[in-house]
XYZ file of C-alpha atoms in Angstrom:
559
model
C 41.766 -21.937 18.914
C 43.537 -25.149 17.141
C 43.974 -23.451 13.655
C 46.406 -26.119 12.540
C 43.381 -28.850 12.336
C 42.359 -26.954 9.360
C 43.724 -26.266 5.744
C 42.632 -23.621 3.576
C 40.297 -24.696 0.572
C 42.113 -25.012 -2.752
C 41.960 -22.331 -4.964
C 40.750 -22.685 -8.723
C 43.251 -22.207 -11.553
C 41.028 -19.624 -13.199
C 43.880 -16.692 -14.336
C 41.489 -15.676 -17.114
C 38.025 -15.680 -15.018
C 35.385 -13.192 -16.818
C 32.573 -13.347 -13.873
C 34.223 -10.356 -12.119
C 33.454 -7.888 -14.783
C 29.760 -9.242 -15.196
C 26.340 -8.131 -13.667
C 23.195 -9.572 -12.571
C 20.562 -8.016 -15.091
C 17.560 -11.136 -15.541
C 16.099 -13.088 -12.923
C 17.264 -16.774 -12.791
C 15.259 -19.863 -12.719
C 13.922 -19.881 -9.652
C 13.128 -23.205 -7.685
C 11.861 -23.520 -3.762
C 12.952 -26.236 -1.828
C 11.288 -24.965 1.110
C 9.048 -28.283 0.977
C 12.289 -30.413 1.054
C 14.971 -29.101 2.224
C 13.198 -26.461 4.482
C 11.001 -29.100 5.791
C 13.407 -31.750 6.662
C 15.718 -28.968 8.735
C 12.839 -28.469 11.009
C 12.379 -29.679 14.524
C 8.587 -30.674 13.926
C 8.444 -31.122 10.273
C 5.171 -29.604 8.734
C 2.042 -31.871 8.491
C -0.016 -32.238 5.182
C -2.444 -29.086 5.971
C 0.467 -26.709 6.520
C 2.795 -28.174 3.503
C -0.327 -27.132 1.080
C -0.613 -23.776 2.947
C 2.957 -23.212 2.327
C 2.854 -24.560 -1.014
C -0.213 -22.339 -2.184
C 1.764 -19.097 -1.264
C 4.893 -20.085 -3.038
C 2.868 -20.453 -6.039
C 1.195 -17.044 -5.361
C 4.514 -15.864 -5.150
C 5.377 -16.819 -8.363
C 7.663 -20.060 -8.106
C 7.066 -22.021 -11.378
C 9.399 -25.079 -9.771
C 8.744 -26.097 -6.623
C 10.595 -29.382 -4.975
C 7.853 -30.666 -3.101
C 9.596 -33.707 -1.200
C 11.358 -37.068 -1.165
C 8.308 -39.002 -1.928
C 9.950 -42.546 -1.293
C 11.897 -41.206 1.902
C 8.261 -40.946 4.019
C 4.781 -41.718 4.077
C 3.649 -38.315 4.290
C 5.701 -37.114 1.788
C 4.048 -39.555 -0.671
C 0.495 -38.825 0.479
C 1.503 -34.838 -0.116
C 2.284 -35.228 -3.490
C -1.147 -37.435 -3.779
C -2.974 -34.688 -2.289
C -1.638 -32.152 -5.020
C -2.171 -34.213 -8.030
C -5.427 -36.319 -6.885
C -7.113 -32.533 -5.607
C -5.949 -30.762 -8.822
C -3.933 -28.201 -6.811
C -1.013 -27.670 -8.957
C -1.459 -24.093 -11.251
C -1.146 -24.047 -14.931
C 2.464 -23.298 -15.306
C 3.646 -24.702 -12.196
C 5.971 -27.617 -12.155
C 6.649 -30.187 -9.126
C 10.067 -31.222 -8.583
C 10.918 -34.545 -6.511
C 14.185 -35.871 -5.003
C 15.186 -39.381 -5.384
C 18.925 -41.025 -4.546
C 20.102 -43.238 -7.325
C 18.131 -46.959 -6.058
C 15.630 -48.787 -8.258
C 13.027 -49.113 -5.398
C 13.122 -45.514 -4.226
C 13.320 -44.291 -7.829
C 10.296 -46.678 -8.868
C 8.241 -45.292 -5.981
C 8.873 -41.688 -6.900
C 7.540 -42.218 -10.086
C 4.368 -43.700 -8.870
C 3.955 -40.585 -6.460
C 3.645 -38.271 -9.263
C 1.419 -40.703 -11.779
C -1.109 -38.217 -13.222
C 0.686 -35.107 -12.875
C 0.867 -32.970 -16.181
C 4.890 -32.223 -15.968
C 7.342 -33.338 -13.409
C 11.137 -32.720 -12.774
C 12.651 -35.979 -11.232
C 15.870 -34.731 -9.394
C 18.270 -37.489 -9.177
C 21.257 -37.618 -6.638
C 24.226 -39.120 -5.423
C 27.638 -38.205 -3.532
C 30.429 -37.573 -5.432
C 32.905 -35.571 -2.595
C 36.043 -37.069 -1.993
C 35.422 -36.947 1.580
C 32.383 -39.132 1.203
C 33.927 -41.441 -1.319
C 36.699 -42.158 1.319
C 34.787 -42.145 4.678
C 31.021 -42.994 3.535
C 30.393 -44.897 0.874
C 34.194 -46.512 0.641
C 33.804 -46.714 -3.175
C 36.020 -45.370 -6.120
C 35.328 -42.948 -8.927
C 33.979 -45.734 -11.406
C 31.854 -47.058 -8.879
C 30.281 -43.382 -7.948
C 29.769 -43.158 -11.696
C 28.342 -46.548 -12.333
C 25.573 -45.670 -9.320
C 24.413 -42.213 -10.794
C 24.565 -43.886 -14.497
C 21.847 -47.190 -13.276
C 19.546 -44.473 -11.614
C 19.694 -42.241 -14.612
C 19.486 -45.437 -17.005
C 16.156 -46.409 -14.611
C 14.398 -43.037 -14.809
C 15.028 -42.869 -18.592
C 13.294 -46.186 -19.055
C 10.422 -45.398 -16.588
C 10.244 -41.626 -18.172
C 9.654 -43.227 -21.693
C 6.406 -45.197 -20.537
C 5.138 -42.278 -18.576
C 2.306 -40.240 -19.479
C 3.852 -37.456 -17.524
C 6.105 -35.054 -19.417
C 9.272 -35.792 -17.358
C 12.188 -33.486 -16.953
C 15.493 -34.711 -15.980
C 17.806 -32.992 -13.117
C 21.142 -34.413 -11.522
C 23.093 -33.189 -8.647
C 26.827 -34.437 -7.869
C 26.206 -34.038 -4.180
C 28.719 -32.074 -2.460
C 29.912 -30.659 -5.711
C 32.169 -28.136 -3.719
C 34.227 -31.368 -1.980
C 34.355 -33.122 -5.210
C 37.338 -32.420 -7.913
C 36.186 -30.455 -10.585
C 37.206 -32.713 -13.340
C 35.582 -35.764 -11.627
C 32.170 -33.442 -11.150
C 32.651 -33.055 -15.080
C 32.830 -36.531 -15.792
C 29.555 -37.626 -13.901
C 27.732 -35.157 -15.024
C 28.585 -35.984 -19.192
C 28.101 -39.532 -18.233
C 24.437 -38.895 -16.452
C 23.885 -36.585 -19.721
C 24.851 -39.503 -22.354
C 22.149 -41.550 -20.742
C 19.475 -38.855 -20.807
C 20.412 -37.326 -24.378
C 19.141 -33.897 -23.771
C 18.786 -31.035 -26.093
C 19.063 -27.458 -26.535
C 14.936 -27.687 -26.558
C 14.942 -30.054 -23.817
C 17.816 -29.241 -21.492
C 18.506 -31.231 -18.333
C 19.160 -29.568 -15.248
C 22.529 -29.909 -13.752
C 22.534 -28.986 -10.045
C 26.178 -28.077 -8.619
C 25.421 -27.883 -4.927
C 27.440 -26.240 -2.028
C 25.895 -29.120 0.126
C 28.353 -27.582 2.442
C 29.841 -24.190 1.771
C 33.523 -24.688 1.983
C 35.152 -21.389 0.515
C 34.907 -18.107 -0.001
C 32.076 -17.176 -2.468
C 34.744 -16.110 -5.464
C 35.840 -19.844 -5.499
C 32.313 -21.188 -6.069
C 32.084 -18.323 -8.644
C 35.285 -19.857 -10.585
C 34.065 -23.582 -10.234
C 30.981 -22.601 -11.813
C 32.687 -20.700 -14.495
C 35.076 -23.710 -14.767
C 32.502 -26.300 -15.145
C 30.531 -24.161 -17.457
C 33.552 -23.324 -19.783
C 34.611 -27.093 -19.863
C 31.309 -29.275 -20.214
C 31.007 -30.216 -23.799
C 26.937 -29.441 -24.582
C 26.777 -26.377 -22.191
C 23.818 -25.561 -24.646
C 21.912 -28.960 -23.397
C 21.969 -28.046 -19.829
C 20.624 -25.516 -17.576
C 23.505 -24.923 -14.604
C 21.601 -24.736 -11.333
C 23.010 -23.427 -7.818
C 21.932 -24.960 -4.648
C 23.776 -22.851 -1.735
C 23.813 -23.657 1.722
C 24.982 -20.935 4.402
C 27.797 -22.958 6.433
C 29.794 -19.623 6.108
C 27.236 -17.295 5.955
C 27.744 -16.421 2.890
C 25.505 -17.945 0.444
C 24.039 -15.052 -0.807
C 26.788 -13.642 -1.817
C 28.417 -17.227 -3.352
C 25.148 -17.359 -5.797
C 25.178 -13.931 -6.938
C 28.930 -14.683 -7.984
C 27.764 -17.758 -9.540
C 25.206 -16.731 -11.085
C 27.610 -13.883 -12.695
C 29.984 -16.735 -13.727
C 26.701 -18.342 -16.037
C 24.612 -20.382 -14.010
C 21.112 -19.965 -15.230
C 19.103 -21.226 -11.947
C 18.794 -21.307 -8.267
C 17.630 -23.631 -5.707
C 17.035 -22.231 -2.391
C 14.318 -21.496 0.379
C 12.390 -18.528 2.158
C 14.580 -16.691 4.369
C 16.950 -19.438 4.335
C 15.526 -22.069 6.217
C 17.429 -25.464 5.825
C 20.140 -27.697 7.430
C 22.366 -26.466 9.643
C 22.891 -22.884 8.789
C 20.284 -23.050 5.977
C 19.991 -22.605 2.380
C 20.226 -19.623 0.393
C 17.458 -16.999 1.304
C 15.490 -16.586 -2.148
C 13.952 -13.472 -0.269
C 17.211 -11.475 -0.323
C 18.185 -12.852 -3.498
C 15.298 -11.788 -5.337
C 15.133 -8.307 -3.363
C 18.641 -7.872 -3.747
C 18.248 -7.692 -7.570
C 15.204 -5.438 -7.185
C 17.200 -2.935 -5.739
C 19.002 -2.972 -8.839
C 16.215 -2.514 -11.206
C 16.109 -5.965 -11.768
C 12.727 -7.649 -12.208
C 12.951 -10.806 -9.915
C 9.919 -12.292 -11.228
C 8.676 -13.467 -8.066
C 6.152 -11.186 -6.012
C 7.154 -10.004 -2.741
C 4.953 -6.847 -2.528
C 3.339 -8.018 0.685
C 6.194 -9.337 2.848
C 4.196 -9.552 6.034
C 1.996 -11.977 4.451
C 5.172 -14.369 3.140
C 6.475 -13.920 6.895
C 3.059 -14.849 8.765
C 2.541 -17.893 6.250
C 6.223 -19.099 6.835
C 6.429 -18.483 10.630
C 2.949 -20.064 10.885
C 3.772 -23.346 8.903
C 7.442 -23.947 10.029
C 6.908 -22.618 13.466
C 10.155 -20.614 12.521
C 10.876 -16.844 13.117
C 12.346 -14.076 10.740
C 15.178 -12.466 12.956
C 14.359 -9.111 13.273
C 17.267 -8.038 11.609
C 16.783 -10.501 8.493
C 17.405 -8.453 5.578
C 14.431 -6.636 3.609
C 11.893 -8.820 6.052
C 13.115 -8.514 9.738
C 10.883 -5.998 12.279
C 13.957 -3.780 12.588
C 15.607 -3.829 9.271
C 13.665 -0.084 8.342
C 14.264 1.178 11.437
C 16.722 3.722 12.952
C 17.676 4.731 16.426
C 21.269 6.204 15.618
C 20.409 10.063 15.926
C 22.957 10.649 12.689
C 20.906 7.904 10.928
C 17.785 9.295 11.655
C 18.667 13.262 10.770
C 19.876 11.700 7.166
C 16.990 9.225 6.642
C 14.486 12.318 7.624
C 16.401 14.548 5.038
C 16.391 11.749 2.613
C 12.423 11.065 2.818
C 11.961 15.087 2.532
C 13.785 15.025 -0.639
C 11.748 12.183 -2.044
C 8.532 13.643 -1.275
C 9.632 16.977 -3.051
C 10.536 14.768 -6.005
C 8.849 11.664 -6.166
C 9.390 10.912 -9.855
C 13.325 10.526 -8.571
C 15.459 7.505 -8.299
C 14.681 5.681 -4.813
C 17.817 7.454 -2.702
C 17.446 7.743 0.922
C 20.156 7.384 3.114
C 20.403 3.840 5.027
C 17.364 2.758 3.144
C 18.281 0.795 -0.032
C 14.804 0.094 -0.753
C 11.656 1.693 -0.148
C 9.475 -0.170 2.557
C 6.179 0.420 0.644
C 7.541 -1.736 -2.245
C 7.426 -4.717 0.251
C 4.371 -3.756 1.628
C 5.726 -1.879 5.241
C 4.418 1.524 6.027
C 7.079 4.401 7.075
C 5.480 4.186 10.595
C 8.723 2.543 11.960
C 11.580 4.043 10.025
C 12.663 5.728 13.036
C 12.415 4.791 16.433
C 13.501 6.558 19.305
C 15.799 5.528 22.461
C 18.538 6.982 23.882
C 20.940 6.527 21.401
C 18.393 8.815 18.977
C 18.913 12.320 17.794
C 16.891 15.378 17.581
C 16.452 14.547 13.794
C 14.591 10.943 14.634
C 12.361 13.043 16.919
C 11.216 15.759 14.568
C 10.415 12.775 12.087
C 8.161 11.276 14.545
C 6.285 14.299 15.199
C 6.035 14.954 11.915
C 4.766 11.611 10.347
C 3.013 10.362 13.459
C 1.111 13.651 14.288
C 1.748 16.117 11.715
C 3.860 18.819 13.612
C 6.580 20.062 11.406
C 8.759 21.730 14.044
C 11.111 24.080 12.898
C 14.864 22.763 12.592
C 16.175 25.550 15.017
C 13.535 23.636 17.486
C 14.968 20.378 17.403
C 17.544 20.613 19.857
C 15.591 21.921 22.562
C 12.690 19.331 22.089
C 15.418 16.815 21.422
C 16.887 16.964 24.853
C 13.521 16.682 26.336
C 13.114 13.318 24.609
C 16.765 12.220 25.582
C 16.248 13.091 28.903
C 12.999 10.720 29.152
C 14.667 8.014 27.275
C 17.919 7.928 29.433
C 15.820 7.638 32.516
C 13.070 5.007 30.719
C 16.111 2.575 29.416
C 14.186 1.928 26.947
C 12.568 2.577 23.535
C 10.060 5.535 23.619
C 6.527 4.147 21.411
C 5.320 7.660 19.465
C 2.724 8.091 21.870
C 5.471 8.713 24.455
C 7.409 11.345 22.553
C 3.709 13.333 21.969
C 3.043 13.476 25.474
C 6.246 14.874 25.798
C 5.598 17.371 23.809
C 2.474 18.224 25.409
C 3.941 18.652 28.258
C 6.962 20.616 27.282
C 5.038 23.073 25.019
C 1.143 22.596 24.563
C -0.042 22.387 27.846
C 2.852 24.228 29.929
C 0.674 27.212 31.611
C 2.335 27.250 35.260
C 3.021 30.813 34.993
C 1.071 32.273 31.961
C -2.578 30.949 30.842
C -4.573 32.275 28.653
C -8.560 32.849 29.676
C -9.497 35.233 26.998
C -8.674 36.965 23.866
C -10.387 39.362 21.452
C -9.289 41.604 18.722
C -11.040 45.225 19.034
C -10.235 46.726 15.947
C -8.362 46.498 12.910
C -7.323 49.542 11.095
C -6.313 48.942 7.419
C -4.286 51.946 5.822
C -3.133 52.040 2.334
C 0.391 50.793 3.363
C -0.131 47.892 4.750
C 2.841 47.930 7.492
C 1.057 50.933 8.919
C -1.945 48.846 9.715
C -2.841 48.429 13.511
C -4.546 46.125 15.735
C -6.289 46.689 18.979
C -6.778 43.885 21.489
C -7.512 42.728 24.636
C -6.790 39.644 26.858
C -7.175 37.879 30.163
C -4.742 36.076 31.802
C -3.905 34.189 34.580
C -0.364 34.927 35.716
C 0.871 32.845 38.558
C -2.553 32.250 39.622
C -3.873 35.777 39.709
C -6.316 37.182 36.965
C -4.384 40.146 34.794
C -6.340 42.269 32.096
C -4.593 43.300 29.509
C -5.087 45.852 26.901
C -2.725 47.280 24.093
C -2.243 48.427 20.061
C 0.168 46.683 17.927
C 0.434 46.453 14.458
C -1.192 43.254 14.378
C -2.943 40.975 16.863
C 0.458 39.231 18.278
C 2.664 42.594 18.068
C -0.252 44.144 20.149
C -0.412 41.205 22.583
C 3.426 41.222 22.911
C 3.186 44.975 23.631
C 0.353 44.491 26.444
C 2.733 42.114 27.772
C 5.542 44.296 28.081
C 3.608 47.575 29.393
C 1.017 45.612 31.821
C 3.235 43.046 33.158
C 6.854 44.255 32.596
C 8.031 41.325 30.604
C 11.404 41.914 28.971
C 11.366 39.630 25.273
C 12.170 39.961 22.057
C 9.944 37.687 19.113
C 12.745 36.439 17.187
C 10.845 33.374 14.757
C 7.588 32.591 13.854
C 6.388 29.573 11.719
C 2.889 28.090 11.089
C 1.255 25.574 9.192
C -2.154 23.642 9.210
C -2.202 20.670 11.195
C -5.630 19.153 10.042
C -7.774 19.813 7.027
C -11.363 20.391 6.863
C -14.043 23.036 7.980
C -12.719 22.294 11.817
C -8.949 22.329 10.557
C -6.318 23.686 13.461
C -3.005 25.458 12.998
C -0.155 25.146 14.759
C 2.158 27.993 15.393
C 6.149 27.763 16.648
C 7.695 30.997 17.983
C 10.853 31.199 19.587
C 11.702 34.429 21.904
C 14.916 35.851 23.546
C 14.136 36.691 27.201
C 16.270 39.489 29.272
C 19.108 37.060 29.416
C 19.461 36.743 25.417
C 18.586 32.834 25.886
C 16.223 31.241 23.007
C 13.136 29.950 24.282
C 10.564 28.156 21.501
C 6.877 27.641 22.184
C 3.989 25.960 20.053
C 0.194 26.618 20.146
C -2.592 24.699 18.490
C -6.044 26.183 17.952
C -8.877 26.404 14.982
C -7.836 30.077 14.908
C -4.330 31.295 13.667
C -4.353 34.129 15.741
C -4.855 31.958 19.224
C -2.540 29.562 17.918
C -0.043 32.473 17.728
C -0.599 33.762 21.248
C -0.473 30.365 23.020
C 2.760 29.652 21.563
C 3.866 33.066 22.901
C 2.928 32.270 26.056
C 4.326 28.609 26.062
C 7.610 30.234 25.129
C 7.537 32.570 27.947
C 6.408 29.452 30.508
C 9.530 27.649 29.452
C 11.555 30.661 29.964
C 9.731 31.454 33.061
C 10.240 27.402 34.367
C 14.388 28.374 34.337
C 14.127 29.976 37.523
C 11.831 27.724 38.998
């Protein structure tokens, strides 16, 4: 690795910086640039119909400012602008934004593109970075300032004669590669032309056109700029992050703490190179802190579907908040913690959302709990129990989790892939509910129940027909209840040696045809523990089935 080719980014001299102690407690003004930055980054740019569908999605989410294109750069961009205006497709309260370089013919065509709109933001930019001045434009500082000022003057003149309420925005492109004093100088020169007021501020967009440093340095740059701008109350400081270093979200958050008012970005971070800052992640980061992001992302699946259809891009499975797998745990320890956290939330629904490994409630963005825990060879007993509960209603006793977990683990190891919930349930049926190789119930009756005043001395007479290793066996016995009587009959008639150790039951379904499930643990003659399960509309029969299930599992260890 030729590290000698590179040098560290220059730090900002700001020893009394204040942003580290600030918090984000209100949403910024949002501006989507999906239809411009996002569109120009696509292998196959959107057609008019796709642009319109995405525009409608953005307005439904709640964006009030949308940069719809660079209408002077291509005919489809111009035509889309006219489609929105002539078709009266711009909702009340939404302002369209257009981009233009500081060139006379481009500015004039831009004004022609939004003629007839109620209001519009015209976004002027020219590159100011040291590198581009030296390598691309071969221009001195004063020439760069003159270029920007000339464009600002023309825009100001055309705006006076326009019926559109024009708002002004200026970007010193590649702000992060520009000397701070020069960025301030050119922005002040533009403001002198446009003469903003606190009631009608200019937007000064300070883009990390290329992300060149750690996020804290971008925050320092923004705080320095906000401090040193003479008419700070006449400007909205806007951020426009790119993700070259993979830290655009963090850089934008710190820059908001440093005093910025507005954020430009895209859904899911689509944009040139490694992308723009991701507005979905930014907004939902705020949401998880109890801050209203003022964007409606409650149906994240719809947002993903429209985005993927229009852009032909895919949202990564691990994308924050939106990815297919971001609410899914395969790890056994994670699954156990999530299972316990979800149980605590169910028992205290008025509490704050506090579930291990889930910083947001999936239901708040329109996801379900169905895929929170998925099972593969890395999973554990808690995850398996969660699937059995949430997908099928079986609330396995905690002491039963290890045994069934081992059953599923063996299947997952052999499969070498994820197990679906149905595969897990079929394993449960095979191991517990349909395991009748040794003992199968054919008939069961409670003949009499004797209820004395002392409940502990009540008795029950039972009879049962079993198939035991292929032979029918008739059992008659008396016990202090139907299950106890059946146990006594198994010992007396078949000579079985076991101890009933634990009993759990719960309703499996509701209604007139509801079923119950019973879980029973026995200790066999070798003092080994075996769990069984049974399901029936009769709770007594479900307990008899559960006992036989446990005996069958014990019997199978020798076969």
